[in-house]
Amino acid sequence: MTAEQGAPRPLRLGVNIDHVATIRNARGGRHPDPVRAAHLAVAAGADGITAHLREDRRHITDEDIARLSAEIDRPLNLEMAATEEMLAIALRHKPHAACIVPEKREERTTEGGLDVAGAREALAPLVDALVAAGTRVSMFIEPDPAQMEASRAIGAQVVEIHTGRYCELALAGDGPGREAELGRIQVAAAHAHGIGLEVHAGHGLTYETVGAVAAIPECVELNIGHFLIGEAIFSGLEPAIGRMRALMDKARPVPRVRDLGRAG
Ligand code: PXP
């Protein structure tokens, strides 16, 4: 039975390795190597690797992207701002997927989702160029149906729902706020799926917050970075990823992507 016929959809884990590069760059040099971390992440069960090449190159570098493209045999999801420079890099490497994110130099991390509805004319040619190159295009947006509609209208195949607000409310111990935001994410995921978009989610997810998001049936991929790399300091990268994977599977006990081909 296929997902469309009613079976639960498998849920992929994309491991974001940006902050391995953050630590490397704190001293310069080559250690710790984010590409080595990507290999370990794959060995620990990551279904894909995610990396954000920022305009200011504060963590991932152009060389990292080249090496990840050449060395990693899992899908690479390149997070990128909608700029000519990033488009040229993406077209050079043709990653499996590109997630278009808003980017401000002064922010510490990606704050809020992309305003696709307000920038349709500027974004449409970029989406066209990436899709024509064979890259799956994802829009990193707030759980807002208007942004989903705009994403579909300009040809994106995927939306990644920003879970940052949900995770911040959880961290603040705001139970009702957290529930309300989770409800927004659930409704938005159902809406996006209903209009034919593939649904991903990510930002700020932790062991504590991942379960409720993993349980959203329309969601097929979570991208998780900062918490995993932080936990790796205490437990090692492979156990941290293994524990996250186990929590996802507990919330969503369906066949994993890489196990599907093994049945029979
Ligand atoms: N998804 C997107 C689009 C992001 O920009 C980020 C942060 O780079 C993540 C997921 C991962 O967020 P975090 O590092 O907080 O897990």
mmCIF file of C-alpha atoms and ligand atoms in Angstrom:
data_model
loop_
_atom_site.group_PDB
_atom_site.id
_atom_site.type_symbol
_atom_site.label_atom_id
_atom_site.label_comp_id
_atom_site.label_asym_id
_atom_site.label_seq_id
_atom_site.Cartn_x
_atom_site.Cartn_y
_atom_site.Cartn_z
ATOM 1 C CA MET A 1 0.000 0.000 0.000
ATOM 2 C CA THR A 2 1.292 3.477 -0.814
ATOM 3 C CA ALA A 3 1.110 6.531 1.430
ATOM 4 C CA GLU A 4 -1.608 7.893 -0.850
ATOM 5 C CA GLN A 5 -3.714 4.787 -0.226
ATOM 6 C CA GLY A 6 -3.692 5.441 3.498
ATOM 7 C CA ALA A 7 -0.554 3.834 4.982
ATOM 8 C CA PRO A 8 1.419 6.135 7.266
ATOM 9 C CA ARG A 9 4.214 8.007 5.513
ATOM 10 C CA PRO A 10 7.796 7.327 6.562
ATOM 11 C CA LEU A 11 9.580 10.213 8.231
ATOM 12 C CA ARG A 12 13.109 11.195 7.158
ATOM 13 C CA LEU A 13 15.695 12.820 9.411
ATOM 14 C CA GLY A 14 17.922 15.422 7.799
ATOM 15 C CA VAL A 15 20.873 16.245 10.036
ATOM 16 C CA ASN A 16 22.083 19.837 9.788
ATOM 17 C CA ILE A 17 25.844 19.955 10.350
ATOM 18 C CA ASP A 18 26.299 23.763 10.292
ATOM 19 C CA HIS A 19 27.409 24.036 13.885
ATOM 20 C CA VAL A 20 30.232 21.568 13.514
ATOM 21 C CA ALA A 21 31.589 24.209 11.133
ATOM 22 C CA THR A 22 30.801 26.924 13.702
ATOM 23 C CA ILE A 23 33.159 25.230 16.163
ATOM 24 C CA ARG A 24 35.816 24.683 13.500
ATOM 25 C CA ASN A 25 35.660 28.324 12.439
ATOM 26 C CA ALA A 26 36.062 29.531 16.020
ATOM 27 C CA ARG A 27 39.737 28.593 15.666
ATOM 28 C CA GLY A 28 40.206 28.395 11.897
ATOM 29 C CA GLY A 29 41.868 25.286 10.538
ATOM 30 C CA ARG A 30 40.089 22.059 9.675
ATOM 31 C CA HIS A 31 38.902 20.571 12.987
ATOM 32 C CA PRO A 32 36.168 19.533 13.624
ATOM 33 C CA ASP A 33 35.358 18.677 10.027
ATOM 34 C CA PRO A 34 31.649 18.970 9.117
ATOM 35 C CA VAL A 35 32.083 16.448 6.301
ATOM 36 C CA ARG A 36 33.356 13.870 8.782
ATOM 37 C CA ALA A 37 30.308 14.688 10.916
ATOM 38 C CA ALA A 38 28.094 14.141 7.868
ATOM 39 C CA HIS A 39 29.605 10.678 7.341
ATOM 40 C CA LEU A 40 28.999 9.842 11.008
ATOM 41 C CA ALA A 41 25.449 11.195 10.801
ATOM 42 C CA VAL A 42 24.698 8.915 7.858
ATOM 43 C CA ALA A 43 26.159 5.958 9.758
ATOM 44 C CA ALA A 44 23.937 6.872 12.723
ATOM 45 C CA GLY A 45 20.766 6.892 10.637
ATOM 46 C CA ALA A 46 20.454 10.304 8.985
ATOM 47 C CA ASP A 47 18.455 10.040 5.772
ATOM 48 C CA GLY A 48 19.997 13.227 4.426
ATOM 49 C CA ILE A 49 22.452 15.993 5.238
ATOM 50 C CA THR A 50 21.458 19.646 5.492
ATOM 51 C CA ALA A 51 23.844 22.592 5.349
ATOM 52 C CA HIS A 52 23.221 26.345 5.188
ATOM 53 C CA LEU A 53 25.727 28.295 3.138
ATOM 54 C CA ARG A 54 25.261 31.770 4.585
ATOM 55 C CA GLU A 55 26.134 34.944 2.778
ATOM 56 C CA ASP A 56 28.731 35.757 5.492
ATOM 57 C CA ARG A 57 30.089 32.140 5.541
ATOM 58 C CA ARG A 58 29.935 32.158 9.335
ATOM 59 C CA HIS A 59 29.853 28.358 9.444
ATOM 60 C CA ILE A 60 29.589 26.286 6.249
ATOM 61 C CA THR A 61 32.011 27.315 3.488
ATOM 62 C CA ASP A 62 31.951 26.890 -0.282
ATOM 63 C CA GLU A 63 34.559 24.157 0.075
ATOM 64 C CA ASP A 64 32.335 22.301 2.570
ATOM 65 C CA ILE A 65 29.491 22.329 0.054
ATOM 66 C CA ALA A 66 31.786 21.039 -2.695
ATOM 67 C CA ARG A 67 33.060 18.233 -0.457
ATOM 68 C CA LEU A 68 29.592 17.308 0.824
ATOM 69 C CA SER A 69 28.348 17.144 -2.780
ATOM 70 C CA ALA A 70 31.242 14.908 -3.802
ATOM 71 C CA GLU A 71 31.500 12.642 -0.762
ATOM 72 C CA ILE A 72 28.115 12.072 0.832
ATOM 73 C CA ASP A 73 25.914 9.396 -0.668
ATOM 74 C CA ARG A 74 22.703 10.641 0.953
ATOM 75 C CA PRO A 75 20.596 13.520 -0.373
ATOM 76 C CA LEU A 76 22.087 16.959 0.292
ATOM 77 C CA ASN A 77 19.654 19.703 1.251
ATOM 78 C CA LEU A 78 21.271 23.100 0.651
ATOM 79 C CA GLU A 79 19.712 25.888 2.667
ATOM 80 C CA MET A 80 20.201 29.160 0.855
ATOM 81 C CA ALA A 81 19.039 32.738 0.639
ATOM 82 C CA ALA A 82 17.309 33.819 -2.564
ATOM 83 C CA THR A 83 20.303 35.630 -4.058
ATOM 84 C CA GLU A 84 22.060 35.458 -7.428
ATOM 85 C CA GLU A 85 25.260 34.313 -5.728
ATOM 86 C CA MET A 86 23.559 31.378 -3.972
ATOM 87 C CA LEU A 87 21.617 30.444 -7.081
ATOM 88 C CA ALA A 88 24.866 30.218 -9.065
ATOM 89 C CA ILE A 89 26.406 27.972 -6.390
ATOM 90 C CA ALA A 90 23.323 25.757 -6.263
ATOM 91 C CA LEU A 91 23.267 25.418 -10.044
ATOM 92 C CA ARG A 92 26.942 24.422 -9.970
ATOM 93 C CA HIS A 93 26.441 21.633 -7.436
ATOM 94 C CA LYS A 94 22.849 20.675 -8.247
ATOM 95 C CA PRO A 95 22.013 19.409 -4.739
ATOM 96 C CA HIS A 96 19.123 16.993 -4.293
ATOM 97 C CA ALA A 97 17.161 19.776 -2.591
ATOM 98 C CA ALA A 98 17.392 23.487 -1.930
ATOM 99 C CA CYS A 99 15.521 25.088 0.932
ATOM 100 C CA ILE A 100 15.039 28.818 0.380
ATOM 101 C CA VAL A 101 15.376 30.698 3.660
ATOM 102 C CA PRO A 102 15.215 34.361 4.653
ATOM 103 C CA GLU A 103 18.608 35.634 5.757
ATOM 104 C CA LYS A 104 19.692 38.711 7.659
ATOM 105 C CA ARG A 105 23.331 39.307 8.445
ATOM 106 C CA GLU A 106 22.661 40.460 11.989
ATOM 107 C CA GLU A 107 20.487 37.503 13.055
ATOM 108 C CA ARG A 108 21.940 34.659 15.102
ATOM 109 C CA THR A 109 19.810 32.063 13.321
ATOM 110 C CA THR A 110 17.025 32.051 10.744
ATOM 111 C CA GLU A 111 14.346 34.139 12.427
ATOM 112 C CA GLY A 112 10.895 33.584 11.012
ATOM 113 C CA GLY A 113 9.872 32.140 7.707
ATOM 114 C CA LEU A 114 10.239 33.446 4.193
ATOM 115 C CA ASP A 115 7.545 35.850 2.973
ATOM 116 C CA VAL A 116 6.798 33.997 -0.245
ATOM 117 C CA ALA A 117 3.459 35.727 -0.699
ATOM 118 C CA GLY A 118 5.136 39.137 -0.571
ATOM 119 C CA ALA A 119 8.016 38.251 -2.886
ATOM 120 C CA ARG A 120 6.480 36.021 -5.516
ATOM 121 C CA GLU A 121 7.882 37.909 -8.510
ATOM 122 C CA ALA A 122 11.423 37.848 -7.136
ATOM 123 C CA LEU A 123 11.291 34.200 -6.053
ATOM 124 C CA ALA A 124 9.570 32.626 -9.065
ATOM 125 C CA PRO A 125 12.564 32.777 -11.482
ATOM 126 C CA LEU A 126 14.881 31.351 -8.836
ATOM 127 C CA VAL A 127 12.495 28.458 -8.210
ATOM 128 C CA ASP A 128 12.170 27.885 -11.966
ATOM 129 C CA ALA A 129 15.947 27.753 -12.416
ATOM 130 C CA LEU A 130 16.447 25.278 -9.572
ATOM 131 C CA VAL A 131 13.590 23.025 -10.634
ATOM 132 C CA ALA A 132 14.907 23.044 -14.220
ATOM 133 C CA ALA A 133 18.287 21.879 -12.859
ATOM 134 C CA GLY A 134 16.588 18.912 -11.173
ATOM 135 C CA THR A 135 16.751 20.239 -7.596
ATOM 136 C CA ARG A 136 13.701 19.865 -5.385
ATOM 137 C CA VAL A 137 12.769 23.299 -4.092
ATOM 138 C CA SER A 138 11.482 23.898 -0.607
ATOM 139 C CA MET A 139 10.272 27.150 0.967
ATOM 140 C CA PHE A 140 10.995 27.687 4.656
ATOM 141 C CA ILE A 141 7.794 29.329 5.863
ATOM 142 C CA GLU A 142 5.657 30.021 8.894
ATOM 143 C CA PRO A 143 2.644 27.729 9.407
ATOM 144 C CA ASP A 144 0.459 30.062 7.369
ATOM 145 C CA PRO A 145 -1.835 28.763 4.591
ATOM 146 C CA ALA A 146 -1.320 31.951 2.525
ATOM 147 C CA GLN A 147 2.423 31.216 2.376
ATOM 148 C CA MET A 148 1.682 27.626 1.327
ATOM 149 C CA GLU A 149 -0.580 28.804 -1.486
ATOM 150 C CA ALA A 150 2.069 31.269 -2.670
ATOM 151 C CA SER A 151 4.772 28.578 -2.532
ATOM 152 C CA ARG A 152 2.746 26.259 -4.682
ATOM 153 C CA ALA A 153 1.831 29.068 -7.092
ATOM 154 C CA ILE A 154 5.487 29.794 -7.845
ATOM 155 C CA GLY A 155 6.333 26.127 -8.419
ATOM 156 C CA ALA A 156 7.938 24.981 -5.162
ATOM 157 C CA GLN A 157 7.419 21.253 -4.611
ATOM 158 C CA VAL A 158 8.047 21.321 -0.861
ATOM 159 C CA VAL A 159 7.405 23.555 2.141
ATOM 160 C CA GLU A 160 9.397 23.352 5.352
ATOM 161 C CA ILE A 161 7.326 24.597 8.273
ATOM 162 C CA HIS A 162 9.276 26.742 10.757
ATOM 163 C CA THR A 163 8.939 25.117 14.185
ATOM 164 C CA GLY A 164 11.036 27.756 15.962
ATOM 165 C CA ARG A 165 8.118 29.494 17.651
ATOM 166 C CA TYR A 166 6.670 26.183 18.857
ATOM 167 C CA CYS A 167 10.047 25.257 20.356
ATOM 168 C CA GLU A 168 10.547 28.668 21.980
ATOM 169 C CA LEU A 169 7.118 28.447 23.649
ATOM 170 C CA ALA A 170 7.978 24.947 24.860
ATOM 171 C CA LEU A 171 11.282 26.196 26.271
ATOM 172 C CA ALA A 172 9.476 29.048 28.034
ATOM 173 C CA GLY A 173 7.091 26.556 29.667
ATOM 174 C CA ASP A 174 4.076 28.215 28.004
ATOM 175 C CA GLY A 175 1.794 25.165 27.728
ATOM 176 C CA PRO A 176 -1.259 26.869 26.156
ATOM 177 C CA GLY A 177 0.927 28.859 23.741
ATOM 178 C CA ARG A 178 2.772 25.719 22.760
ATOM 179 C CA GLU A 179 -0.471 23.823 22.121
ATOM 180 C CA ALA A 180 -1.865 26.692 20.044
ATOM 181 C CA GLU A 181 1.278 26.883 17.917
ATOM 182 C CA LEU A 182 1.304 23.112 17.464
ATOM 183 C CA GLY A 183 -2.298 23.386 16.273
ATOM 184 C CA ARG A 184 -1.243 26.002 13.688
ATOM 185 C CA ILE A 185 1.517 23.692 12.464
ATOM 186 C CA GLN A 186 -0.879 20.723 12.228
ATOM 187 C CA VAL A 187 -3.459 22.715 10.269
ATOM 188 C CA ALA A 188 -0.802 24.181 7.982
ATOM 189 C CA ALA A 189 0.714 20.740 7.313
ATOM 190 C CA ALA A 190 -2.682 19.326 6.364
ATOM 191 C CA HIS A 191 -3.342 22.330 4.138
ATOM 192 C CA ALA A 192 0.006 22.075 2.377
ATOM 193 C CA HIS A 193 -0.431 18.355 1.778
ATOM 194 C CA GLY A 194 -3.960 18.964 0.531
ATOM 195 C CA ILE A 195 -2.741 21.331 -2.181
ATOM 196 C CA GLY A 196 -0.080 18.897 -3.317
ATOM 197 C CA LEU A 197 3.018 20.109 -1.470
ATOM 198 C CA GLU A 198 5.489 17.812 0.297
ATOM 199 C CA VAL A 199 5.714 18.835 3.957
ATOM 200 C CA HIS A 200 8.907 19.150 5.989
ATOM 201 C CA ALA A 201 9.456 20.829 9.358
ATOM 202 C CA GLY A 202 12.361 22.088 11.386
ATOM 203 C CA HIS A 203 14.135 24.645 13.546
ATOM 204 C CA GLY A 204 14.804 24.468 17.252
ATOM 205 C CA LEU A 205 13.681 20.835 17.637
ATOM 206 C CA THR A 206 14.925 18.977 20.703
ATOM 207 C CA TYR A 207 14.345 15.582 22.327
ATOM 208 C CA GLU A 208 11.458 17.212 24.178
ATOM 209 C CA THR A 209 9.739 18.893 21.246
ATOM 210 C CA VAL A 210 10.354 16.459 18.395
ATOM 211 C CA GLY A 211 7.612 13.940 19.230
ATOM 212 C CA ALA A 212 4.582 16.156 18.605
ATOM 213 C CA VAL A 213 5.991 17.354 15.281
ATOM 214 C CA ALA A 214 7.046 13.847 14.228
ATOM 215 C CA ALA A 215 3.467 12.703 14.881
ATOM 216 C CA ILE A 216 2.026 15.069 12.246
ATOM 217 C CA PRO A 217 1.034 12.548 9.567
ATOM 218 C CA GLU A 218 1.588 14.798 6.536
ATOM 219 C CA CYS A 219 5.172 15.588 7.524
ATOM 220 C CA VAL A 220 7.789 13.474 5.725
ATOM 221 C CA GLU A 221 11.064 15.113 6.801
ATOM 222 C CA LEU A 222 12.480 16.869 9.853
ATOM 223 C CA ASN A 223 15.687 18.911 9.636
ATOM 224 C CA ILE A 224 17.498 19.158 12.951
ATOM 225 C CA GLY A 225 20.884 20.667 13.728
ATOM 226 C CA HIS A 226 21.811 22.860 16.671
ATOM 227 C CA PHE A 227 20.407 20.654 19.430
ATOM 228 C CA LEU A 228 21.975 17.495 17.983
ATOM 229 C CA ILE A 229 25.411 19.061 17.659
ATOM 230 C CA GLY A 230 25.104 20.439 21.206
ATOM 231 C CA GLU A 231 24.073 17.039 22.582
ATOM 232 C CA ALA A 232 26.946 15.432 20.721
ATOM 233 C CA ILE A 233 29.310 17.236 23.116
ATOM 234 C CA PHE A 234 27.868 15.154 25.931
ATOM 235 C CA SER A 235 26.944 11.852 24.321
ATOM 236 C CA GLY A 236 28.753 11.766 20.980
ATOM 237 C CA LEU A 237 27.126 12.452 17.612
ATOM 238 C CA GLU A 238 25.967 8.932 16.808
ATOM 239 C CA PRO A 239 24.147 8.352 20.137
ATOM 240 C CA ALA A 240 22.559 11.824 19.904
ATOM 241 C CA ILE A 241 21.230 11.096 16.410
ATOM 242 C CA GLY A 242 20.189 7.585 17.458
ATOM 243 C CA ARG A 243 18.172 8.940 20.369
ATOM 244 C CA MET A 244 16.505 11.592 18.184
ATOM 245 C CA ARG A 245 15.701 8.927 15.590
ATOM 246 C CA ALA A 246 14.207 6.679 18.291
ATOM 247 C CA LEU A 247 11.985 9.514 19.553
ATOM 248 C CA MET A 248 10.798 10.182 15.997
ATOM 249 C CA ASP A 249 10.047 6.492 15.494
ATOM 250 C CA LYS A 250 8.191 6.294 18.808
ATOM 251 C CA ALA A 251 5.957 9.173 17.757
ATOM 252 C CA ARG A 252 5.550 7.782 14.252
ATOM 253 C CA PRO A 253 6.025 4.004 14.177
ATOM 254 C CA VAL A 254 6.142 3.540 10.415
ATOM 255 C CA PRO A 255 8.742 1.962 8.109
ATOM 256 C CA ARG A 256 11.838 4.118 7.662
ATOM 257 C CA VAL A 257 12.716 5.308 4.182
ATOM 258 C CA ARG A 258 15.817 3.204 3.915
ATOM 259 C CA ASP A 259 14.012 0.067 5.223
ATOM 260 C CA LEU A 260 11.266 0.210 2.618
ATOM 261 C CA GLY A 261 13.273 -1.464 -0.119
ATOM 262 C CA ARG A 262 14.385 -4.288 2.155
ATOM 263 C CA ALA A 263 10.996 -5.879 2.786
ATOM 264 C CA GLY A 264 10.526 -9.238 1.053
HETATM 265 N N1 PXP B 1 15.487 24.111 8.778
HETATM 266 C C1 PXP B 1 15.906 25.312 8.314
HETATM 267 C C2 PXP B 1 15.310 25.837 7.064
HETATM 268 C C3 PXP B 1 16.928 26.027 8.972
HETATM 269 O O1 PXP B 1 17.324 27.209 8.495
HETATM 270 C C4 PXP B 1 17.529 25.446 10.105
HETATM 271 C C5 PXP B 1 18.677 26.156 10.763
HETATM 272 O O2 PXP B 1 19.745 26.225 9.893
HETATM 273 C C6 PXP B 1 17.067 24.199 10.547
HETATM 274 C C7 PXP B 1 16.029 23.560 9.877
HETATM 275 C C8 PXP B 1 17.665 23.520 11.730
HETATM 276 O O3 PXP B 1 17.431 24.273 12.878
HETATM 277 P P1 PXP B 1 18.185 23.884 14.216
HETATM 278 O O4 PXP B 1 19.642 24.050 13.950
HETATM 279 O O5 PXP B 1 17.637 24.842 15.213
HETATM 280 O O6 PXP B 1 17.817 22.448 14.519
#
